[in-house]
Short mmCIF file of C-alpha atoms and ligand atoms in Angstrom, two decimals:
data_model
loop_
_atom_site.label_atom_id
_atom_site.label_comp_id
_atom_site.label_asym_id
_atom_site.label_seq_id
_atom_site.Cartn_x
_atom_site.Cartn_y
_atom_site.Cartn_z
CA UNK A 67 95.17 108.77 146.77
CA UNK A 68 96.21 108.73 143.32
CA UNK A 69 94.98 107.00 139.87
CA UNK A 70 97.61 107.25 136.72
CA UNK A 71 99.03 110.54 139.11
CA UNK A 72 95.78 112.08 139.90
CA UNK A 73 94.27 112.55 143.28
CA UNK A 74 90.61 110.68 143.59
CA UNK A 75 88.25 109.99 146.38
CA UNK A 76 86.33 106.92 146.07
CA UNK A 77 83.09 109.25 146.39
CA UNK A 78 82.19 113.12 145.72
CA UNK A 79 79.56 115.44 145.07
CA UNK A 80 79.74 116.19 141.32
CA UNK A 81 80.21 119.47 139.78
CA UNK A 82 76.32 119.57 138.90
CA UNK A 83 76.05 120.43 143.15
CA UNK A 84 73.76 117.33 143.49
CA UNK A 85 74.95 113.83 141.43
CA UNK A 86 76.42 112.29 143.67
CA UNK A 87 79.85 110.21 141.75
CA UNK A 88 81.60 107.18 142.29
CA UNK A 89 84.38 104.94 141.15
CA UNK A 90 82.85 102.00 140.61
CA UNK A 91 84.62 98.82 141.94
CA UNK A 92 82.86 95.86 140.13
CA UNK A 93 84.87 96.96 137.22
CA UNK A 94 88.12 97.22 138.54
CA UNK A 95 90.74 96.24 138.26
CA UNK A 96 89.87 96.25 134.50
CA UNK A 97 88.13 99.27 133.77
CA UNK A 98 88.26 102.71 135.57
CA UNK A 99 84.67 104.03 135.19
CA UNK A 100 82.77 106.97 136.49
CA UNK A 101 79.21 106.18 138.26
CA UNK A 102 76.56 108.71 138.69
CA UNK A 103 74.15 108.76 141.27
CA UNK A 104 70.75 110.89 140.92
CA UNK A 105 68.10 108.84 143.42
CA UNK A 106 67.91 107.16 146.54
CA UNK A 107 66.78 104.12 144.13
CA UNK A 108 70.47 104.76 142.59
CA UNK A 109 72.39 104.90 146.09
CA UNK A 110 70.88 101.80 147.42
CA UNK A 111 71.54 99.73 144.44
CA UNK A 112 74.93 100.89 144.70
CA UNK A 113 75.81 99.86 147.93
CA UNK A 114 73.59 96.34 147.16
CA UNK A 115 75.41 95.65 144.46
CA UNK A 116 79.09 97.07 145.58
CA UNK A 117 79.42 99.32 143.31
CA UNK A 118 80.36 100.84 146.33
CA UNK A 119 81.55 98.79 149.21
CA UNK A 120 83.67 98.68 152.52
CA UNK A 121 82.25 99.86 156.16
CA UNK A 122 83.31 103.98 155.59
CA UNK A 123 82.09 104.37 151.90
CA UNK A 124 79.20 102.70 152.29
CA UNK A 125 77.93 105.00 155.12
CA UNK A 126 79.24 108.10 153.30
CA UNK A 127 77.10 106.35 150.53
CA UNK A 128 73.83 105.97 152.47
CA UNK A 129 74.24 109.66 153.48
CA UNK A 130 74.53 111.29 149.93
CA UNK A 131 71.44 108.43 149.36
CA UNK A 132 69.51 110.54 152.16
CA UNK A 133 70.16 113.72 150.61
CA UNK A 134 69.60 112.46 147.39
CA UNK A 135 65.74 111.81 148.40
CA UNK A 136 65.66 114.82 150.18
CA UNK A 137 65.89 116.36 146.65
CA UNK A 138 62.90 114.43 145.75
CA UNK A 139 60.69 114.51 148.19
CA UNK A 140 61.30 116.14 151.76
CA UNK A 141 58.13 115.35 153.94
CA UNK A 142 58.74 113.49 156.91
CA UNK A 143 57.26 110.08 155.28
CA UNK A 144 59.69 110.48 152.72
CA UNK A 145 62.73 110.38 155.49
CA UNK A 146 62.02 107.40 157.05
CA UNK A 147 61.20 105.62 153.26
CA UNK A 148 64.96 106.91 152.31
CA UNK A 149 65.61 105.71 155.81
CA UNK A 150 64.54 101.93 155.39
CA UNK A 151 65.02 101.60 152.05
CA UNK A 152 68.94 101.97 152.54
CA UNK A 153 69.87 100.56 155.95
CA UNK A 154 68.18 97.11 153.86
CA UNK A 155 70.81 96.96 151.59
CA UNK A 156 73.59 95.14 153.62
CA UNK A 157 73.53 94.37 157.45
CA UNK A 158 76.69 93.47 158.23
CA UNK A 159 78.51 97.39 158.78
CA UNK A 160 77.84 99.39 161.22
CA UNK A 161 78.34 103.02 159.35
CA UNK A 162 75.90 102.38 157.61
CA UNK A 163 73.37 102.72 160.26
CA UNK A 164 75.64 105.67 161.71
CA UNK A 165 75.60 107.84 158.83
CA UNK A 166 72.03 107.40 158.01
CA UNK A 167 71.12 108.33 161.79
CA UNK A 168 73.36 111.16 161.68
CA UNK A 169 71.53 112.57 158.90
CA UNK A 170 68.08 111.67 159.51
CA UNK A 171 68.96 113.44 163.24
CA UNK A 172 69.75 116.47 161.50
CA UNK A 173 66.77 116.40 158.94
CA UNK A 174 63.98 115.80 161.42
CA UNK A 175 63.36 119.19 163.12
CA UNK A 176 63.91 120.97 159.84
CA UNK A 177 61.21 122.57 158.14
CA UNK A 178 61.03 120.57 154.42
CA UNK A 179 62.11 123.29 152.72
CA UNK A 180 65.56 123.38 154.71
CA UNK A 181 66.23 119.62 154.46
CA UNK A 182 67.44 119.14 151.10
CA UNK A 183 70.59 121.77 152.02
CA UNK A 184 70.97 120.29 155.42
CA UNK A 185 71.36 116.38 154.27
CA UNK A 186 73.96 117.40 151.36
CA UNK A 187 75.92 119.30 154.18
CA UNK A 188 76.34 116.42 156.37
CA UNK A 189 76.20 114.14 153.53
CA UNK A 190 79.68 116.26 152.80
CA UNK A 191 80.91 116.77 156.49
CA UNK A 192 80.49 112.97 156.98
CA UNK A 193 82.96 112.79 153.64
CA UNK A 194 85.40 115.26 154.93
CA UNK A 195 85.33 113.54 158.69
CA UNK A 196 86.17 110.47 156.92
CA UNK A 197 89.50 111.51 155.36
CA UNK A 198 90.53 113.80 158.35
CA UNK A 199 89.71 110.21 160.82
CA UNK A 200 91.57 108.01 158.43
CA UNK A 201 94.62 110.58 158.34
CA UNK A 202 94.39 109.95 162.20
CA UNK A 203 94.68 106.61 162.00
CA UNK A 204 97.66 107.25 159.75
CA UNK A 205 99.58 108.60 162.28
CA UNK A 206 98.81 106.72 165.10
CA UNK A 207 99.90 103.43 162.86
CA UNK A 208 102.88 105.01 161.24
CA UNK A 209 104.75 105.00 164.96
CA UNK A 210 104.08 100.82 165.31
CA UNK A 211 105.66 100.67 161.41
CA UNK A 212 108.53 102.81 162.60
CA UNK A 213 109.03 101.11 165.80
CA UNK A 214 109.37 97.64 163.64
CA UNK A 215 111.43 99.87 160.66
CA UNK A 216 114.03 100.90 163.52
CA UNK A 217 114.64 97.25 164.77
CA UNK A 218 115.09 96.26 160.84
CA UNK A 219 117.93 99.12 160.03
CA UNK A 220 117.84 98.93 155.88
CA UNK A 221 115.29 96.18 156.05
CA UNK A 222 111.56 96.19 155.09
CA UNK A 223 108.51 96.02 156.70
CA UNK A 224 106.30 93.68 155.84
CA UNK A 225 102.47 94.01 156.40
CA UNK A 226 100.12 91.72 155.29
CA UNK A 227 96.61 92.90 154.79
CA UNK A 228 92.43 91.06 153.99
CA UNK A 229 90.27 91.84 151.59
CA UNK A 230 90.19 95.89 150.53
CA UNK A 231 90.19 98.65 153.91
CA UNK A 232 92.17 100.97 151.10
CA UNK A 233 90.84 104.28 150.14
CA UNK A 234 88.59 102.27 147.89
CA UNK A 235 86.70 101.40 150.82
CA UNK A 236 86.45 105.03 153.00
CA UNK A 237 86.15 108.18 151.42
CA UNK A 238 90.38 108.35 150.79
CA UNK A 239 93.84 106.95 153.13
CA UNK A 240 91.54 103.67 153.74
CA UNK A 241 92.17 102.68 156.93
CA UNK A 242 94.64 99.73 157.25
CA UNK A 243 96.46 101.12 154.23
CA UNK A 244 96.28 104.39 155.72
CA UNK A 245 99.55 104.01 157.75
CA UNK A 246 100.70 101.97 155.43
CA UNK A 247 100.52 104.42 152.12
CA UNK A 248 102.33 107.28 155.38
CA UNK A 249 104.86 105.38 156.01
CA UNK A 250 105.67 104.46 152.14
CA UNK A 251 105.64 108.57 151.68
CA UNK A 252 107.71 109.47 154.43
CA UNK A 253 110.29 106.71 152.48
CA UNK A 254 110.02 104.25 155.26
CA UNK A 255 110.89 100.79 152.81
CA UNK A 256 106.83 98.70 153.35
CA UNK A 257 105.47 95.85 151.16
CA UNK A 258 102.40 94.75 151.41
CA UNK A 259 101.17 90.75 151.28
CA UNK A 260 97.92 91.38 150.01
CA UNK A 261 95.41 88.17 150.59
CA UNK A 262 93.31 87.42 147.52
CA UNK A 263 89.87 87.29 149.52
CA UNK A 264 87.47 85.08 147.94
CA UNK A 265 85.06 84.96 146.72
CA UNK A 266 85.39 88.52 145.40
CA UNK A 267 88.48 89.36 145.15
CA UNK A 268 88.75 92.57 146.88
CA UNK A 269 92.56 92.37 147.94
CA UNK A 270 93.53 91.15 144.45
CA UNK A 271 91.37 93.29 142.40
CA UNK A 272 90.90 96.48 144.68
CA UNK A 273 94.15 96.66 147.01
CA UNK A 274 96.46 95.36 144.47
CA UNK A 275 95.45 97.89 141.92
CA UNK A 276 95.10 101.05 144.51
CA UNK A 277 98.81 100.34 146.12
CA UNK A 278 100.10 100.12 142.65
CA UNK A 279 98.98 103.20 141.57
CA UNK A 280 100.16 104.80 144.61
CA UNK A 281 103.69 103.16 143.90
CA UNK A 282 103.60 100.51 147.40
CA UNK A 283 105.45 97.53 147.11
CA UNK A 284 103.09 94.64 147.07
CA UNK A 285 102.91 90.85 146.41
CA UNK A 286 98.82 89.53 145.82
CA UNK A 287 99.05 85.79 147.65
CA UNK A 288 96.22 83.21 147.27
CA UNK A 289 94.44 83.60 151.44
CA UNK A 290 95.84 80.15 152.37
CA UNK A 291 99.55 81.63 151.80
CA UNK A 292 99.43 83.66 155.24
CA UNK A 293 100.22 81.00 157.84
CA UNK A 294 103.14 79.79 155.85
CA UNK A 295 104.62 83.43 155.59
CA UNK A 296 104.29 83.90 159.14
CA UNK A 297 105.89 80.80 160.14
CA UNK A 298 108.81 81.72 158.30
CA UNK A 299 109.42 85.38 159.67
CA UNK A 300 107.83 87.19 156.48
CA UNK A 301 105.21 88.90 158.26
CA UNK A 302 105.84 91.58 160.50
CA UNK A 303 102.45 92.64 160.96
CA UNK A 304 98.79 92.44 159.96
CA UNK A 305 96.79 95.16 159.62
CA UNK A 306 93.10 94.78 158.69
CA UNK A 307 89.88 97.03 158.46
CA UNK A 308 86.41 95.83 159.98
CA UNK A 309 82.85 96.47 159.41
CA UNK A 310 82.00 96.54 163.10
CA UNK A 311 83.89 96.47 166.44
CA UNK A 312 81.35 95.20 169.13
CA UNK A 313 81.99 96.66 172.88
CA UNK A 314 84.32 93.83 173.85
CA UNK A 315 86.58 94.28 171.08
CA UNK A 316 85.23 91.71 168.93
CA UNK A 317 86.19 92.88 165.24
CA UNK A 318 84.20 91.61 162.76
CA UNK A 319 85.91 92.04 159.46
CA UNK A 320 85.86 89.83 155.94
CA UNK A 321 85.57 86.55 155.67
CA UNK A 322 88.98 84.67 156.46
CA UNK A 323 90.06 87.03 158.86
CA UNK A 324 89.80 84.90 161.80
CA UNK A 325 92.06 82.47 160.21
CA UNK A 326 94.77 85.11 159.73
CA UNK A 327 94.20 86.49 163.73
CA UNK A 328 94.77 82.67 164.37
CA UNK A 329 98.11 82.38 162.63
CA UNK A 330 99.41 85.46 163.27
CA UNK A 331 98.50 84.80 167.24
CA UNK A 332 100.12 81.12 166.71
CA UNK A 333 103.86 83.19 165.42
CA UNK A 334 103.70 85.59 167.66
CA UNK A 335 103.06 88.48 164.89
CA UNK A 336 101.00 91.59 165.91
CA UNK A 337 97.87 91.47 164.94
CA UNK A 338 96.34 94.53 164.50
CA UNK A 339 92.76 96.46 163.48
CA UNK A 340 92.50 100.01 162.18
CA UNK A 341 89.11 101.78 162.27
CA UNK A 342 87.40 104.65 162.46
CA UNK A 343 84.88 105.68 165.49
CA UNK A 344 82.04 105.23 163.58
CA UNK A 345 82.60 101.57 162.84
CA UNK A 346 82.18 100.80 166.76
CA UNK A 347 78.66 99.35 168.37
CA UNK A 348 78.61 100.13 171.55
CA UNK A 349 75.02 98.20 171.27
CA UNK A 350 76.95 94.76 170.72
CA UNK A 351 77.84 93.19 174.01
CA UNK A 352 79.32 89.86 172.18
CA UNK A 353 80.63 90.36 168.61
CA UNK A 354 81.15 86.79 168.20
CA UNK A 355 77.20 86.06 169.16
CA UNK A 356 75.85 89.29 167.82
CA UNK A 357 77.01 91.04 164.86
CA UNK A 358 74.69 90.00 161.63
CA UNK A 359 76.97 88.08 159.12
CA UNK A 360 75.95 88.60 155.69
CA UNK A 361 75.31 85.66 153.41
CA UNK A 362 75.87 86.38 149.80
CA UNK A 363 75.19 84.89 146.37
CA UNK A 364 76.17 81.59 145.58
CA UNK A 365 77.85 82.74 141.72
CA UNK A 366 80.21 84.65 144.33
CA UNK A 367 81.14 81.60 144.79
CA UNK A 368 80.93 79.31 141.92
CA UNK A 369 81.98 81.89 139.30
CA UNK A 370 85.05 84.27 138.71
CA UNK A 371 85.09 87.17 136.49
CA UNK A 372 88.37 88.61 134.60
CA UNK A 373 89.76 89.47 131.92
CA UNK A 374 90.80 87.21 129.10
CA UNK A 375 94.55 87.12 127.07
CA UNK A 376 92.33 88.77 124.39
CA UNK A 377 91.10 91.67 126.67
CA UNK A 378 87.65 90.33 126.80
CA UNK A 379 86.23 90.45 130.61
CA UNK A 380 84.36 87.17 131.03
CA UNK A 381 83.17 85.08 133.52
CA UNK A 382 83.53 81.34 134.04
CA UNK A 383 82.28 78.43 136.41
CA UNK A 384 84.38 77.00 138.72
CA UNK A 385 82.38 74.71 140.50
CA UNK A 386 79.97 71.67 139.78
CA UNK A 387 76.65 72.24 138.55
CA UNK A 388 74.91 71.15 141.46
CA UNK A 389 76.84 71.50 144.22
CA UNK A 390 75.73 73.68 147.22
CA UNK A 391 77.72 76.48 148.38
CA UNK A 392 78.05 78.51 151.53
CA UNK A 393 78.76 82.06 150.75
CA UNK A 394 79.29 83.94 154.37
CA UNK A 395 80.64 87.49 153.72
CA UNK A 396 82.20 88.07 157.10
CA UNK A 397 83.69 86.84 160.42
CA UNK A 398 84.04 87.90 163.96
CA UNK A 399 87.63 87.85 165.31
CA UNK A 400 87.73 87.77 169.24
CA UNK A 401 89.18 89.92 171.16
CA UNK A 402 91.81 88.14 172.49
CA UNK A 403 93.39 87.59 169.41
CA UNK A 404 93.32 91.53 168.16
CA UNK A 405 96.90 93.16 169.66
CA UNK A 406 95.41 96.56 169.18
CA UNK A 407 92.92 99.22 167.37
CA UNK A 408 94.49 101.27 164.85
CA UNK A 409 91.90 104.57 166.14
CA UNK A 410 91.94 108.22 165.38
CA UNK A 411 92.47 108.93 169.00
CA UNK A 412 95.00 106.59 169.56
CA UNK A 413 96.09 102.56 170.17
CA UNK A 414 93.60 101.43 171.37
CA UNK A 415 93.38 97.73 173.60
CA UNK A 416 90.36 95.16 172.11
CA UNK A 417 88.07 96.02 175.04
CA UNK A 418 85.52 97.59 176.38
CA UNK A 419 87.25 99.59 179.18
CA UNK A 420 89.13 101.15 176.43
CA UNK A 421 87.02 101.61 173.87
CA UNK A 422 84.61 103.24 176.52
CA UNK A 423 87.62 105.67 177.55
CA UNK A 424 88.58 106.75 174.21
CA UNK A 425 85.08 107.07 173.14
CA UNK A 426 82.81 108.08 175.30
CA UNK A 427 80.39 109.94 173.05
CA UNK A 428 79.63 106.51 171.43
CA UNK A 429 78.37 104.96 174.18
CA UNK A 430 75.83 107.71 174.28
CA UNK A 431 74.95 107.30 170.94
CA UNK A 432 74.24 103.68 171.12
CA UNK A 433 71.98 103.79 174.40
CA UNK A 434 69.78 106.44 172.12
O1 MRU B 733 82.18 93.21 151.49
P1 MRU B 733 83.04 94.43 151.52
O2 MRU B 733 83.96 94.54 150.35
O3 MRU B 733 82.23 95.70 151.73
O4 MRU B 733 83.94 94.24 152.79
C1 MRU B 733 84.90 95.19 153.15
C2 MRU B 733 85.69 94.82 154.34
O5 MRU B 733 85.53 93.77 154.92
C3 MRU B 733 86.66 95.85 154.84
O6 MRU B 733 87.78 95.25 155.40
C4 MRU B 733 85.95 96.70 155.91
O7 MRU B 733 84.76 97.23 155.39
C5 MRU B 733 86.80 97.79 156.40
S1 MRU B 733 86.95 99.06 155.19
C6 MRU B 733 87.92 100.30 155.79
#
């Protein structure tokens, strides 16, 4: 997608043929700056500290971070320490685990001397498959826009999306902007509500600033605004991303996504989830019981960074000194509540049966 009318991935090999670079989103939407990436120490801090962050780019992340120790060190000890020391860095998204066992499958019966080659390629292919999935899942969501642009002749279609599953977070389309960011190109008329998302921010700072620079209509709302809209007929759909999709077709996504699956299911407004295959656990019987939530720093919570009138970029406290706070990074909406999956291969029902039938291959991969 494009920044000031330039076309940029969130991630890419640089022009060296081994730094790995990356826009880094702790300073947005303030400052546009270039991060470069030479060690697996690098990577991991990355994704630990969101420099890079959402389900796709962190996994295309940990793979470049495989690669990246490859460089360093190839032996078969040095593998598994790449290995371990990036699936630590957050628990809650599932590509993360992918993409490291996709390249660690491919690097073990290499000889050393081949590895370093081999993890960069599929390090790149794991890239490319992101873009060509998301543009998928651009088509298969433009139809359900269309089908609500058809019954609004002249009108707009209103989507409201949590937190950032823009191109920030995959390698570029996103996911639930991806049919959005189709259907504003093809000249269908979307806006977007975009939810705040505290503590962090992502939806104000990250989709905000990445559908403005594409040109989408957009309005940033504070995340308690979304049952209010819906109850008045301002929301014709929600699309969201997710970190994981358990077997039952329990999404977990970011914090405060529940609530909106809850309202929109209350109005009677589609609720729907876009991902890509990779973000699906066949090992999860019971998202609600099973999927890891991450808990995150309190100053998430107590502090907000921005800029001030002057152009400084400061932080302040916002809470008590002294008061506890509860920091959980995601939830797990139930199935029940999802109306569909936004998928490369299709529309997809919350549950297993078909999940299972539109990916079989996965269910392979998570019996291995
Ligand atoms: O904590 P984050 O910013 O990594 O959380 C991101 C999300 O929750 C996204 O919605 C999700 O990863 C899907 S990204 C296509």
């Amino acid at each position: 997608m494009k920044v000031d009318g330039k076309h940029f991935c969130s991630i890419w090999r640089d022009a060296d043929g081994w730094s790995v670079g990356a826009i880094d989103q702790r300073r947005l939407p303030h400052e546009f700056v270039i991060a470069r990436l030479t060690n697996v120490a690098e990577a991991a801090e990355a994704i630990r500290s969101m420099l890079v962050r959402g389900a796709p780019l962190i996994g295309a992340t940990a793979a470049y971070g495989m690669a990246l120790a490859m460089r360093d060190d190839s032996s078969d000890a040095a593998i598994d320490r790449a290995y371990e020391t990036l699936i630590a860095t957050r628990p809650t998204a599932i590509n993360l685990k992918w993409a490291l066992e996709e390249v660690r499958r491919v690097l073990r019966p290499l000889p050393p001397s081949a590895r370093t080659a081999a993890a960069y390629a599929r390090a790149d292919d794991i890239a490319e498959e992101d873009v060509a999935i998301n543009r998928g899942i651009a088509g298969n969501g433009l139809a359900l826009i269309e089908m609500i642009a058809a019954k609004k002749p002249g009108g707009t279609v209103n989507v409201l999306t949590h937190c950032n599953a823009g191109w920030l977070a995959t390698v570029d389309w996103g996911t639930a902007t991806a049919p959005i960011y189709l259907a504003h190109d093809r000249g269908i008329h979307v806006h977007v509500w975009v939810d705040e998302t505290r503590p962090r921010n992502q939806g104000a700072s990250l989709t905000a600033w990445e559908l403005g620079h594409h040109g989408v209509p957009h309005t940033v709302i504070p995340d308690n605004t979304g049952g209010h809209l819906m109850q008045h007929g301002k929301v014709d759909l929600v699309i969201v991303g997710t970190d994981r999709v358990a077997a039952n077709g329990d999404v977990c996504n970011k914090i405060g996504t529940y609530l909106k699956a809850l309202a929109a299911h209350d109005n009677g407004v589609p609720f729907y989830v876009a991902l890509p295959s990779p973000t699906i656990d066949f090992s999860v019987a019971d998202g609600v019981n099973q999927i890891p939530i991450e808990q995150r720093g309190a100053e998430e919570v107590t502090d907000m960074t921005g800029r001030t009138r002057d152009g400084r970029i400061e932080t302040v406290r916002i809470v008590p000194e002294g008061s506890p706070v509860a920091n959980y990074a995601f939830d797990v909406t139930p199935a029940r509540l999802v109306t569909g999956l936004i998928t490369e291969r299709g529309v997809l029902k919350a549950d297993r049966a078909s999940l299972s039938a539109a990916f079989p291959e996965r269910i392979a991969a998570a019996a291995e």
